[in-house]
Coordinates of C-alpha atoms in Angstrom, one line a residue:
Chain A
X1296 CA -89.2 -26.7 228.9
X1297 CA -90.9 -24.4 226.4
X1298 CA -89.3 -23.9 223.0
X1299 CA -90.5 -21.9 220.1
X1300 CA -88.5 -22.2 216.9
X1301 CA -89.2 -19.5 214.3
X1302 CA -92.9 -19.7 214.9
X1303 CA -95.1 -17.9 212.4
X1304 CA -98.9 -17.7 212.3
X1305 CA -101.0 -15.8 209.8
X1306 CA -104.7 -15.0 209.7
X1307 CA -105.5 -14.9 206.0
X1308 CA -102.7 -12.7 204.6
X1309 CA -102.0 -10.8 207.8
X1310 CA -99.1 -12.2 209.9
X1311 CA -99.9 -12.2 213.6
X1312 CA -96.5 -13.4 214.5
X1313 CA -93.5 -13.9 212.3
X1314 CA -90.4 -15.9 213.1
X1315 CA -90.7 -15.9 216.8
X1316 CA -88.1 -17.9 218.6
X1317 CA -87.4 -18.1 222.3
X1318 CA -86.9 -20.7 225.1
X1319 CA -88.1 -20.9 228.6
X1320 CA -85.7 -22.8 230.8
X1321 CA -87.0 -25.2 233.5
X1322 CA -88.2 -23.5 236.6
X1323 CA -88.1 -19.9 235.3
X1324 CA -90.8 -17.3 234.9
X1325 CA -90.7 -15.7 231.6
X1326 CA -92.6 -12.5 231.0
X1327 CA -94.2 -11.7 227.7
X1328 CA -94.5 -8.0 227.1
X1329 CA -95.9 -6.1 224.2
X1330 CA -98.5 -3.5 223.1
X1331 CA -102.0 -4.7 222.2
X1332 CA -102.0 -6.6 219.0
X1333 CA -98.3 -7.5 219.2
X1334 CA -99.0 -11.2 218.9
X1335 CA -98.8 -12.3 222.6
X1336 CA -102.1 -14.1 222.7
X1337 CA -101.5 -15.7 219.3
X1338 CA -98.1 -17.0 220.4
X1339 CA -99.6 -18.4 223.6
X1340 CA -102.5 -20.0 221.7
X1341 CA -100.0 -21.7 219.4
X1342 CA -98.0 -23.0 222.4
X1343 CA -101.2 -24.3 224.0
X1344 CA -102.2 -26.1 220.9
X1345 CA -105.3 -24.0 220.3
X1346 CA -104.0 -22.7 217.0
X1347 CA -101.6 -24.5 214.6
X1348 CA -98.5 -22.6 213.6
X1349 CA -98.4 -21.6 209.9
X1350 CA -94.7 -22.5 210.0
X1351 CA -92.1 -23.2 212.6
X1352 CA -92.1 -25.5 215.5
X1353 CA -92.9 -25.3 219.2
X1354 CA -92.6 -27.8 222.0
X1355 CA -93.8 -28.0 225.5
X1356 CA -91.9 -30.2 228.0
X1357 CA -90.1 -31.8 225.1
X1358 CA -93.3 -32.7 223.1
X1359 CA -94.0 -31.1 219.8
X1360 CA -97.3 -29.3 220.0
X1361 CA -98.3 -30.3 216.5
X1362 CA -97.0 -33.9 216.3
X1363 CA -97.7 -34.9 219.9
X1364 CA -100.5 -32.6 221.0
X1365 CA -102.0 -34.8 223.7
X1366 CA -98.6 -35.4 225.4
X1367 CA -97.9 -31.7 225.3
X1368 CA -101.3 -30.7 226.6
X1369 CA -101.2 -33.1 229.4
X1370 CA -98.2 -31.2 230.8
X1371 CA -99.6 -27.8 230.3
X1372 CA -101.8 -25.5 232.3
X1373 CA -103.2 -22.7 230.2
X1374 CA -105.1 -19.7 231.4
X1375 CA -106.6 -17.9 228.3
X1376 CA -107.1 -14.2 228.2
X1377 CA -110.9 -14.7 228.6
X1378 CA -111.3 -17.1 231.5
X1379 CA -113.2 -20.2 230.2
X1380 CA -115.9 -20.7 232.8
X1381 CA -119.1 -22.6 232.9
X1382 CA -121.6 -20.2 234.4
X1383 CA -124.0 -22.9 235.5
X1384 CA -121.5 -24.7 237.7
X1385 CA -120.3 -24.0 241.2
X1386 CA -116.6 -23.3 241.5
X1387 CA -116.0 -26.8 242.9
X1388 CA -118.0 -28.5 240.2
X1389 CA -116.2 -26.5 237.6
X1390 CA -112.8 -27.4 238.9
X1391 CA -113.7 -31.1 239.3
X1392 CA -114.7 -31.2 235.7
X1393 CA -111.5 -29.5 234.6
X1394 CA -109.4 -31.9 236.8
X1395 CA -111.1 -35.0 235.2
X1396 CA -110.8 -33.4 231.7
X1397 CA -107.1 -32.9 232.3
X1398 CA -106.7 -36.6 233.2
X1399 CA -106.3 -36.4 237.0
X1400 CA -106.9 -39.8 238.6
X1401 CA -110.5 -40.3 239.7
X1402 CA -109.6 -40.8 243.3
X1403 CA -107.3 -37.7 243.4
X1404 CA -109.7 -35.3 241.8
X1405 CA -111.1 -34.0 245.1
X1406 CA -107.7 -33.5 246.6
X1407 CA -106.4 -31.7 243.5
X1408 CA -109.4 -29.4 243.5
X1409 CA -109.0 -28.6 247.2
X1410 CA -105.3 -27.8 246.8
X1411 CA -105.9 -25.6 243.8
X1412 CA -108.7 -23.7 245.6
X1413 CA -106.5 -23.2 248.7
X1414 CA -103.6 -22.0 246.6
X1415 CA -105.7 -19.5 244.7
X1416 CA -107.7 -18.4 247.7
X1417 CA -111.1 -19.4 246.3
X1418 CA -112.1 -21.8 249.0
X1419 CA -114.8 -19.4 250.3
X1420 CA -116.6 -19.3 247.0
X1421 CA -116.3 -23.1 246.4
X1422 CA -120.1 -23.7 246.5
X1423 CA -121.1 -20.4 244.8
X1424 CA -122.3 -20.5 241.2
X1425 CA -119.6 -19.2 238.8
X1426 CA -122.1 -16.8 237.3
X1427 CA -122.3 -14.9 240.6
X1428 CA -118.6 -14.4 241.1
X1429 CA -116.9 -11.0 241.0
X1430 CA -114.3 -10.5 238.2
X1431 CA -111.4 -10.9 240.7
X1432 CA -112.7 -14.2 241.8
X1433 CA -113.4 -15.4 238.3
X1434 CA -109.8 -14.6 237.5
X1435 CA -108.6 -16.6 240.5
X1436 CA -110.8 -19.5 239.6
X1437 CA -109.2 -19.3 236.2
X1438 CA -105.8 -19.6 237.7
X1439 CA -107.0 -22.5 239.8
X1440 CA -108.3 -24.2 236.7
X1441 CA -104.9 -23.9 235.1
X1442 CA -103.0 -25.4 238.0
X1443 CA -105.5 -28.0 239.1
X1444 CA -103.7 -30.9 237.5
X1445 CA -100.3 -29.7 238.7
X1446 CA -98.7 -29.3 235.2
X1447 CA -95.0 -28.6 235.0
X1448 CA -95.6 -25.9 232.4
X1449 CA -97.9 -22.9 232.8
X1450 CA -99.0 -20.4 230.2
X1451 CA -100.9 -17.5 231.7
X1452 CA -102.4 -14.8 229.5
X1453 CA -102.7 -11.7 231.6
X1454 CA -103.4 -13.5 234.9
X1455 CA -103.9 -10.4 237.0
X1456 CA -106.2 -8.4 234.8
X1457 CA -109.4 -7.2 236.5
X1458 CA -108.0 -7.6 240.0
X1459 CA -107.6 -5.0 242.7
X1460 CA -104.1 -4.1 243.9
X1461 CA -104.3 -6.4 247.0
X1462 CA -105.4 -9.4 244.9
X1463 CA -102.7 -8.7 242.4
X1464 CA -100.1 -8.9 245.2
X1465 CA -101.7 -12.2 246.3
X1466 CA -101.7 -13.7 242.8
X1467 CA -98.1 -12.6 242.3
X1468 CA -97.2 -14.4 245.4
X1469 CA -98.9 -17.6 244.2
X1470 CA -97.1 -17.3 240.9
X1471 CA -93.8 -16.7 242.6
X1472 CA -94.5 -19.7 244.8
X1473 CA -94.6 -21.9 241.7
X1474 CA -91.2 -20.7 240.5
X1475 CA -88.6 -23.4 240.5
X1476 CA -91.0 -26.3 240.3
X1477 CA -92.9 -25.0 237.3
X1478 CA -91.9 -23.3 234.1
X1479 CA -94.2 -20.3 233.6
X1480 CA -94.8 -18.0 230.7
X1481 CA -97.0 -15.0 231.6
X1482 CA -98.1 -12.1 229.5
X1483 CA -99.0 -8.8 231.0
X1484 CA -99.8 -5.2 230.2
X1485 CA -98.7 -4.1 233.6
X1486 CA -95.0 -3.5 233.2
X1487 CA -94.1 -3.4 236.9
X1488 CA -95.6 -6.9 237.1
X1489 CA -92.9 -8.2 234.8
X1490 CA -90.2 -6.8 237.0
X1491 CA -91.9 -8.0 240.1
X1492 CA -92.3 -11.7 239.2
X1493 CA -90.4 -12.5 236.0
X1494 CA -86.9 -13.8 235.8
X1495 CA -86.6 -12.7 232.2
X1496 CA -88.7 -10.8 229.8
X1497 CA -89.5 -11.1 226.1
X1498 CA -90.5 -7.9 224.4
X1499 CA -92.6 -8.5 221.4
X1500 CA -93.9 -6.0 218.9
X1501 CA -95.7 -6.3 215.6
X1502 CA -95.4 -10.1 215.7
X1503 CA -91.7 -10.2 216.2
X1504 CA -89.4 -10.6 219.2
X1505 CA -87.7 -7.4 219.9
X1506 CA -85.6 -8.4 222.9
X1507 CA -85.2 -11.3 225.3
X1508 CA -83.2 -10.7 228.5
X1509 CA -83.4 -10.0 232.2
X1510 CA -84.8 -6.6 232.9
X1511 CA -81.5 -5.3 234.3
X1512 CA -79.6 -6.4 231.2
X1513 CA -82.1 -4.8 228.9
X1514 CA -82.0 -1.6 230.8
X1515 CA -78.2 -1.6 230.8
X1516 CA -78.1 -2.4 227.1
X1517 CA -80.3 0.5 226.2
X1518 CA -78.7 3.0 228.5
X1519 CA -76.4 5.3 226.6
X1520 CA -75.1 7.3 229.6
X1521 CA -75.1 7.4 233.4
X1522 CA -77.6 9.9 234.7
X1523 CA -77.7 11.5 238.1
X1524 CA -80.4 13.8 239.5
X1525 CA -79.3 16.6 241.7
X1526 CA -81.6 18.7 243.8
X1527 CA -80.3 21.8 245.4
X1528 CA -81.8 24.6 247.6
X1529 CA -80.3 27.6 245.8
X1530 CA -80.2 27.0 242.1
X1531 CA -78.9 30.4 240.9
X1532 CA -75.2 30.9 240.7
X1533 CA -73.9 29.2 237.7
X1534 CA -73.7 25.7 239.3
X1535 CA -74.7 24.1 236.0
X1536 CA -71.6 25.4 234.3
X1537 CA -69.3 24.2 237.1
X1538 CA -70.8 20.8 236.9
X1539 CA -70.5 20.8 233.1
X1540 CA -66.8 21.4 233.6
X1541 CA -66.3 18.2 235.6
X1542 CA -64.3 15.5 233.9
X1543 CA -66.5 12.9 232.3
X1544 CA -69.7 15.0 232.4
X1545 CA -71.4 15.3 229.0
X1546 CA -74.5 17.3 229.6
X1547 CA -76.2 19.1 232.3
X1548 CA -79.9 19.9 231.9
X1549 CA -82.4 21.3 234.3
X1550 CA -84.9 18.8 235.7
X1551 CA -88.7 19.0 235.7
X1552 CA -88.9 20.9 239.1
X1553 CA -87.2 24.0 240.2
X1554 CA -83.7 23.3 241.6
X1555 CA -83.4 20.0 239.9
X1556 CA -80.5 19.3 237.5
X1557 CA -79.9 16.1 235.5
X1558 CA -76.2 15.4 235.0
X1559 CA -75.3 13.0 232.2
X1560 CA -71.9 11.4 232.2
X1561 CA -70.2 8.9 230.0
X1562 CA -71.2 5.3 230.4
X1563 CA -69.3 3.5 233.2
X1564 CA -68.0 6.8 234.7
X1565 CA -68.8 7.4 238.3
X1566 CA -69.1 11.1 238.8
X1567 CA -71.4 11.4 241.9
X1568 CA -68.5 12.0 244.2
X1569 CA -67.3 14.9 242.1
X1570 CA -70.8 16.3 241.7
X1571 CA -71.3 16.3 245.5
X1572 CA -68.0 18.0 246.1
X1573 CA -68.8 20.7 243.5
X1574 CA -72.3 21.4 244.8
X1575 CA -71.1 21.7 248.4
X1576 CA -68.2 23.7 247.3
X1577 CA -70.5 26.2 245.6
X1578 CA -72.6 26.5 248.7
X1579 CA -75.8 25.7 246.7
X1580 CA -77.3 23.5 249.4
X1581 CA -77.4 19.9 248.4
X1582 CA -80.8 18.3 249.1
X1583 CA -80.7 15.2 247.0
X1584 CA -78.4 13.2 244.8
X1585 CA -79.5 10.0 243.2
X1586 CA -78.8 7.9 240.1
X1587 CA -81.5 7.7 237.5
X1588 CA -82.2 4.2 236.3
X1589 CA -84.3 3.3 233.3
X1590 CA -87.7 2.0 234.3
X1591 CA -89.1 -0.9 232.4
X1592 CA -91.6 1.5 230.7
X1593 CA -88.6 3.4 229.3
X1594 CA -87.0 0.1 228.1
X1595 CA -90.3 -1.0 226.6
X1596 CA -91.0 2.3 224.9
X1597 CA -87.4 2.4 223.5
X1598 CA -87.8 -1.0 222.0
X1599 CA -91.3 -0.8 220.6
X1600 CA -91.1 2.7 219.2
X1601 CA -88.8 3.3 216.4
X1602 CA -87.8 6.8 217.2
X1603 CA -85.3 7.3 220.0
X1604 CA -87.2 8.5 222.9
X1605 CA -85.6 11.4 224.6
X1606 CA -84.6 9.5 227.7
X1607 CA -84.3 12.4 230.0
X1608 CA -88.0 13.2 229.6
X1609 CA -89.4 9.8 230.5
X1610 CA -86.9 8.7 233.0
X1611 CA -87.8 9.0 236.6
X1612 CA -86.3 7.5 239.7
X1613 CA -89.0 4.9 239.9
X1614 CA -87.6 1.5 239.4
X1615 CA -90.8 -0.3 239.8
Chain B
X1236 CA -112.7 -42.8 225.8
X1237 CA -112.2 -41.4 229.2
X1238 CA -112.4 -37.8 227.7
X1239 CA -115.6 -38.7 225.9
X1240 CA -117.3 -39.8 229.2
X1241 CA -116.0 -36.8 231.1
X1242 CA -117.5 -34.5 228.5
X1243 CA -120.7 -36.4 228.2
X1244 CA -121.2 -36.2 231.9
X1245 CA -120.6 -32.4 231.9
X1246 CA -123.0 -31.9 229.0
X1247 CA -125.8 -33.8 230.8
X1248 CA -125.3 -31.7 233.9
X1249 CA -125.4 -28.6 231.8
X1250 CA -128.5 -29.7 229.9
X1251 CA -130.4 -30.2 233.1
X1252 CA -129.1 -27.1 234.8
X1253 CA -130.5 -24.9 232.0
X1254 CA -134.2 -24.6 231.2
X1255 CA -133.8 -25.7 227.6
X1256 CA -134.0 -29.5 228.3
X1257 CA -137.0 -29.1 230.5
X1258 CA -138.9 -26.8 228.1
X1259 CA -138.1 -29.1 225.1
X1260 CA -139.2 -32.3 227.0
X1261 CA -142.4 -30.6 228.3
X1262 CA -143.3 -29.5 224.8
X1263 CA -142.5 -32.9 223.4
X1264 CA -144.8 -34.7 225.9
X1265 CA -147.6 -32.2 225.6
X1266 CA -147.7 -32.6 221.8
X1267 CA -147.3 -36.4 222.0
X1268 CA -149.9 -36.7 224.7
X1269 CA -152.4 -34.7 222.6
X1270 CA -151.7 -36.8 219.5
X1271 CA -152.0 -40.0 221.5
X1272 CA -155.3 -38.8 223.1
X1273 CA -156.9 -37.9 219.7
X1274 CA -155.7 -41.2 218.0
X1275 CA -157.1 -43.3 220.8
X1276 CA -160.3 -41.3 220.4
X1277 CA -160.5 -42.0 216.7
X1278 CA -159.8 -45.6 217.3
X1279 CA -162.5 -46.1 219.8
X1280 CA -164.9 -44.3 217.5
X1281 CA -164.0 -46.8 214.7
X1282 CA -164.5 -49.7 217.1
X1283 CA -168.0 -48.5 217.9
X1284 CA -168.8 -48.1 214.2
X1285 CA -167.6 -51.7 213.3
X1286 CA -169.9 -53.2 215.9
X1287 CA -167.6 -56.2 216.7
X1288 CA -166.9 -57.3 213.2
X1289 CA -163.4 -56.0 212.6
X1290 CA -161.5 -56.6 209.3
X1291 CA -158.4 -58.9 209.6
X1292 CA -155.8 -56.1 209.8
X1293 CA -157.7 -54.1 212.3
X1294 CA -155.3 -53.8 215.3
X1295 CA -154.7 -51.0 217.7
X1296 CA -151.0 -50.9 217.2
X1297 CA -151.2 -50.2 213.5
X1298 CA -154.1 -47.7 213.9
X1299 CA -152.8 -45.8 216.9
X1300 CA -149.1 -46.2 217.1
X1301 CA -148.0 -46.2 213.5
X1302 CA -149.5 -42.8 212.8
X1303 CA -148.4 -41.5 216.2
X1304 CA -144.8 -42.3 215.6
X1305 CA -144.9 -41.0 212.1
X1306 CA -146.0 -37.7 213.5
X1307 CA -143.3 -37.9 216.2
X1308 CA -140.7 -37.6 213.4
X1309 CA -142.1 -34.1 212.6
X1310 CA -142.0 -33.1 216.2
X1311 CA -138.4 -34.3 216.3
X1312 CA -137.4 -32.1 213.3
X1313 CA -138.4 -29.2 215.5
X1314 CA -137.2 -30.6 218.8
X1315 CA -133.7 -31.9 217.9
X1316 CA -132.2 -28.5 216.7
X1317 CA -133.3 -27.0 220.0
X1318 CA -131.5 -29.7 222.0
X1319 CA -128.4 -29.6 219.9
X1320 CA -128.0 -25.9 219.1
X1321 CA -126.1 -25.0 222.2
X1322 CA -123.7 -28.0 222.2
X1323 CA -120.8 -26.3 220.5
X1324 CA -122.1 -22.8 219.9
X1325 CA -122.4 -22.1 223.6
X1326 CA -118.8 -23.2 224.2
X1327 CA -117.7 -20.8 221.5
X1328 CA -119.7 -17.9 222.9
X1329 CA -118.4 -18.5 226.5
X1330 CA -114.9 -19.1 225.2
X1331 CA -114.8 -22.5 226.9
X1332 CA -113.9 -24.1 223.7
X1333 CA -110.4 -22.8 224.4
X1334 CA -110.4 -25.0 227.6
X1335 CA -111.6 -28.1 225.7
X1336 CA -109.2 -27.6 222.8
X1337 CA -106.2 -27.2 225.0
X1338 CA -107.0 -30.2 227.2
X1339 CA -105.5 -33.6 226.6
X1340 CA -108.6 -34.9 224.7
X1341 CA -109.0 -35.3 220.9
X1342 CA -111.6 -33.4 218.9
X1343 CA -113.3 -36.8 218.3
X1344 CA -113.7 -37.2 222.1
X1345 CA -115.2 -33.8 222.3
X1346 CA -117.7 -34.4 219.5
X1347 CA -118.6 -37.9 220.7
X1348 CA -119.0 -36.9 224.3
X1349 CA -121.5 -34.2 223.3
X1350 CA -123.2 -36.6 221.0
X1351 CA -123.4 -39.3 223.7
X1352 CA -125.0 -36.8 226.1
X1353 CA -127.8 -35.8 223.8
X1354 CA -128.3 -39.4 222.8
X1355 CA -128.8 -40.4 226.4
X1356 CA -131.3 -37.6 226.8
X1357 CA -133.1 -38.7 223.7
X1358 CA -133.1 -42.3 224.9
X1359 CA -134.7 -41.2 228.2
X1360 CA -137.3 -39.3 226.2
X1361 CA -138.1 -42.4 224.2
X1362 CA -138.2 -44.5 227.3
X1363 CA -140.7 -42.1 229.0
X1364 CA -142.8 -42.1 225.8
X1365 CA -143.3 -45.8 226.3
X1366 CA -146.0 -45.0 228.8
X1367 CA -148.4 -44.7 225.9
X1368 CA -148.2 -48.3 224.6
X1369 CA -147.8 -49.6 228.1
X1370 CA -151.0 -47.9 229.3
X1371 CA -152.9 -49.4 226.4
X1372 CA -151.3 -52.8 226.9
X1373 CA -153.2 -53.0 230.2
X1374 CA -156.6 -53.0 228.5
X1375 CA -155.8 -54.7 225.2
X1376 CA -153.4 -56.7 223.2
X1377 CA -150.6 -54.9 221.3
X1378 CA -148.3 -56.0 218.5
X1379 CA -145.0 -55.9 220.4
X1380 CA -142.9 -56.8 217.4
X1381 CA -144.2 -53.9 215.4
X1382 CA -143.7 -51.6 218.4
X1383 CA -140.1 -52.8 218.9
X1384 CA -139.4 -52.2 215.2
X1385 CA -140.8 -48.7 215.5
X1386 CA -138.7 -47.9 218.5
X1387 CA -135.6 -49.1 216.8
X1388 CA -136.6 -46.8 213.9
X1389 CA -137.1 -43.9 216.2
X1390 CA -133.7 -44.5 217.9
X1391 CA -132.0 -44.7 214.5
X1392 CA -133.8 -41.6 213.2
X1393 CA -133.1 -39.7 216.4
X1394 CA -129.4 -40.6 216.3
X1395 CA -129.1 -39.3 212.8
X1396 CA -131.0 -36.1 213.6
X1397 CA -128.9 -35.4 216.6
X1398 CA -125.7 -35.8 214.7
X1399 CA -126.9 -33.3 212.1
X1400 CA -127.9 -30.9 214.8
X1401 CA -124.5 -31.3 216.4
X1402 CA -122.8 -30.6 213.2
X1403 CA -124.9 -27.5 212.6
X1404 CA -123.8 -26.3 216.1
X1405 CA -120.1 -26.4 215.2
X1406 CA -120.6 -24.0 212.4
X1407 CA -121.7 -20.9 214.3
X1408 CA -121.3 -19.4 217.7
X1409 CA -124.9 -18.1 217.7
X1410 CA -127.3 -20.7 219.0
X1411 CA -130.3 -19.4 217.0
X1412 CA -128.3 -19.6 213.8
X1413 CA -127.2 -23.1 214.7
X1414 CA -130.7 -24.1 215.4
X1415 CA -131.8 -22.7 212.0
X1416 CA -129.1 -24.5 210.1
X1417 CA -129.9 -27.7 211.9
X1418 CA -133.6 -27.3 211.2
X1419 CA -132.9 -26.5 207.5
X1420 CA -130.6 -29.6 207.1
X1421 CA -133.2 -31.9 208.7
X1422 CA -136.0 -30.4 206.6
X1423 CA -134.0 -30.9 203.4
X1424 CA -133.5 -34.6 204.1
X1425 CA -137.2 -34.8 204.8
X1426 CA -138.5 -33.0 201.7
X1427 CA -136.3 -35.1 199.5
X1428 CA -139.0 -37.7 199.8
X1429 CA -141.6 -35.2 198.4
X1430 CA -139.4 -34.2 195.5
X1431 CA -139.0 -37.7 194.2
X1432 CA -142.6 -37.7 192.9
X1433 CA -141.8 -34.8 190.6
X1434 CA -138.7 -36.3 189.0
X1435 CA -137.6 -39.0 186.6
X1436 CA -137.3 -42.6 187.7
X1437 CA -133.5 -42.7 188.1
X1438 CA -133.4 -39.5 190.1
X1439 CA -136.4 -40.7 192.0
X1440 CA -134.5 -43.7 193.3
X1441 CA -131.6 -41.6 194.5
X1442 CA -133.8 -39.1 196.2
X1443 CA -136.0 -41.7 197.9
X1444 CA -133.0 -43.5 199.2
X1445 CA -131.7 -40.3 200.7
X1446 CA -134.9 -39.4 202.4
X1447 CA -135.6 -40.0 206.1
X1448 CA -139.2 -40.7 205.3
X1449 CA -138.6 -43.7 203.1
X1450 CA -136.4 -45.5 205.5
X1451 CA -138.4 -44.7 208.6
X1452 CA -141.6 -45.9 207.0
X1453 CA -140.1 -49.3 206.6
X1454 CA -139.0 -49.5 210.2
X1455 CA -142.3 -48.1 211.6
X1456 CA -144.1 -50.6 209.3
X1457 CA -142.5 -53.5 211.2
X1458 CA -139.8 -54.3 208.6
X1459 CA -136.2 -54.1 209.9
X1460 CA -134.1 -53.9 206.8
X1461 CA -130.4 -53.7 207.1
X1462 CA -130.5 -51.1 204.3
X1463 CA -132.5 -48.8 206.4
X1464 CA -130.5 -49.4 209.6
X1465 CA -127.3 -48.8 207.7
X1466 CA -128.7 -45.6 206.2
X1467 CA -129.3 -44.1 209.6
X1468 CA -126.1 -45.3 211.1
X1469 CA -123.9 -44.1 208.2
X1470 CA -125.8 -40.7 208.2
X1471 CA -125.0 -40.3 211.9
X1472 CA -121.4 -41.4 211.3
X1473 CA -121.0 -39.0 208.4
X1474 CA -122.2 -35.9 210.3
X1475 CA -120.2 -36.8 213.4
X1476 CA -117.2 -37.0 211.1
X1477 CA -118.0 -33.6 209.6
X1478 CA -118.4 -32.2 213.1
X1479 CA -114.9 -33.5 214.1
X1480 CA -113.5 -32.0 210.9
X1481 CA -115.2 -28.7 211.6
X1482 CA -113.5 -28.5 215.0
X1483 CA -110.1 -29.7 213.6
X1484 CA -110.2 -27.1 210.9
X1485 CA -110.5 -24.2 213.4
X1486 CA -106.9 -24.7 214.5
X1487 CA -105.8 -23.8 211.0
X1488 CA -108.0 -20.9 210.3

């Protein structure tokens, strides 16, 4: 539904994105992750037809964004990073204007606006002036403006910024509700968001795509060993050495808190059973035993920073 | 076409929900009212002096309305940039241009929609200003042909002015700067008429045919020459075209 084919865009002699290719399949939610200045907004602006690509091609719903801009734009809902609002309008007037602008049939404008307002929970500010809305509401009105003409393709640039945690959950539910019927690209700074709503993530850094995959696959690809965290009641007594001697175990290091050990084993080797037996056998008092997965933060940092981050230091049990 | 109308409607709504339109219109009518008042005063004084034996070309239309509408053009040089300065600049400042530019409307529709809105406002302004000749028509006879020609001239002139102001607004996201650019452009076209007196005959002809003043003087004198009408129309078309190009070029910057 959305296709980018070695897209490049330069500002003067600085390349904002270079040779970016990816594809969003119909009905999926694709997350766009990257540090500030990585080229997320530029990529989205090119897809939305706000900027022309310096080279490469992009298409939305099968229409080339340069050659058939009107056809592509008709099928696209775009929420820019800074929500484009007319301060002098009420929420309803604003959405009515957007619906007409996007080519919604005259008789269906009111219904489309009502539906978008209900979906984005902005009905109670329908007759308030946009200038008086809180940031959370502005963001939601922004989302409503992107979906008011019910486009098959949505491009959302940081849709949950400036919202409080409860609103974020609500908006995520709205976006999840659109999955299947809409193809969505969303960019975010908040990494847990990508795992919460996206089917796949694209990690972009310094204008280039670093990785495209599901979060699980990315984590698996980057993982070099299986890690297990062991917490015991009585750490003294040479348990670490006994664990180190187990078959398949590569390293044993002490964890951040007292009584915590991180056991690293070869990839694909299941050692938890052996560890448990060893700990119990030593009478060290087993309190906790759990596998350490890479969080998306770790994946992200691994991919966007050149040096190999010492995984043991950043890994936690949190799989957001 | 549809996009043009949607945008024009939005612009009109915005114009009248901000104080700018009201302030501009109020200023315009205060100044016009004062000019009208003093010209009528001068005219009645002359009537008294002539004691009922007027020369053949002594008529109120030529003595009151021709100078009145000549002065109007100066007021418009100041008024038009104020009306047009926010058209595109404000969209840039509020980042709403990103909405317009990613909607299924062409840049031409955006520019024409905005132009249509200010043109309608300007038309309303001219229509309201008709109270001046109409009030005099109740107590005297006016030269309607001359007035019609003058109003056609004002409409043409206003249309060209507005397109220049709109173009100026596409150049900058600061409204004040846009107004200043618009004002400067309008003034340049106006003073071209002055400069012709100080130059050689061939240059003179070029300068005078580029000046607003020359063409408007013909129309406000009761002569509807296709040359003058074409001048204003092509000027409006040219600056609207530049405005569309200015929006188009942003995509590639």
